[in-house]
Amino acid sequence: MTPLPAPGARRAGDGPATRGPEEEPMAARTSAPTVERAA
């Protein structure tokens, strides 16, 4: 039911996917290192 988020959003879930499609590409890059820490 949820639209496919950015590649990095798959791990974060509450990251770029929650921000919006416009911020997805930017957030995905910035969240990449952060996502690994959370995981």
CSV table of C-alpha atoms in Angstrom, one decimal:
chain,number,residue,atom,x,y,z
A,1,MET,CA,0.0,0.0,0.0
A,2,THR,CA,2.9,2.3,0.6
A,3,PRO,CA,4.8,3.7,-2.4
A,4,LEU,CA,8.3,2.4,-3.1
A,5,PRO,CA,10.7,4.7,-1.2
A,6,ALA,CA,14.3,5.4,-2.1
A,7,PRO,CA,16.8,2.5,-1.9
A,8,GLY,CA,18.1,3.8,1.4
A,9,ALA,CA,14.6,4.2,2.8
A,10,ARG,CA,14.1,0.4,2.7
A,11,ARG,CA,16.4,0.1,5.7
A,12,ALA,CA,15.3,3.3,7.4
A,13,GLY,CA,11.6,3.0,6.9
A,14,ASP,CA,11.0,6.1,8.9
A,15,GLY,CA,13.7,8.0,7.0
A,16,PRO,CA,13.3,9.6,3.5
A,17,ALA,CA,10.1,7.7,2.9
A,18,THR,CA,8.3,9.7,5.6
A,19,ARG,CA,9.7,13.0,4.3
A,20,GLY,CA,8.4,12.9,0.8
A,21,PRO,CA,9.2,12.0,-2.8
A,22,GLU,CA,11.0,15.3,-3.4
A,23,GLU,CA,13.4,14.8,-0.4
A,24,GLU,CA,13.8,11.1,-1.1
A,25,PRO,CA,16.9,11.3,-3.3
A,26,MET,CA,18.6,13.8,-1.0
A,27,ALA,CA,17.6,12.1,2.2
A,28,ALA,CA,18.6,8.7,0.9
A,29,ARG,CA,22.2,10.0,0.4
A,30,THR,CA,22.3,11.7,3.8
A,31,SER,CA,20.6,8.8,5.6
A,32,ALA,CA,22.8,6.2,4.0
A,33,PRO,CA,25.5,6.3,6.8
A,34,THR,CA,22.8,7.0,9.5
A,35,VAL,CA,20.7,4.0,8.3
A,36,GLU,CA,23.6,1.6,8.9
A,37,ARG,CA,24.1,3.0,12.4
A,38,ALA,CA,20.4,2.5,13.3
A,39,ALA,CA,20.5,-1.0,11.8
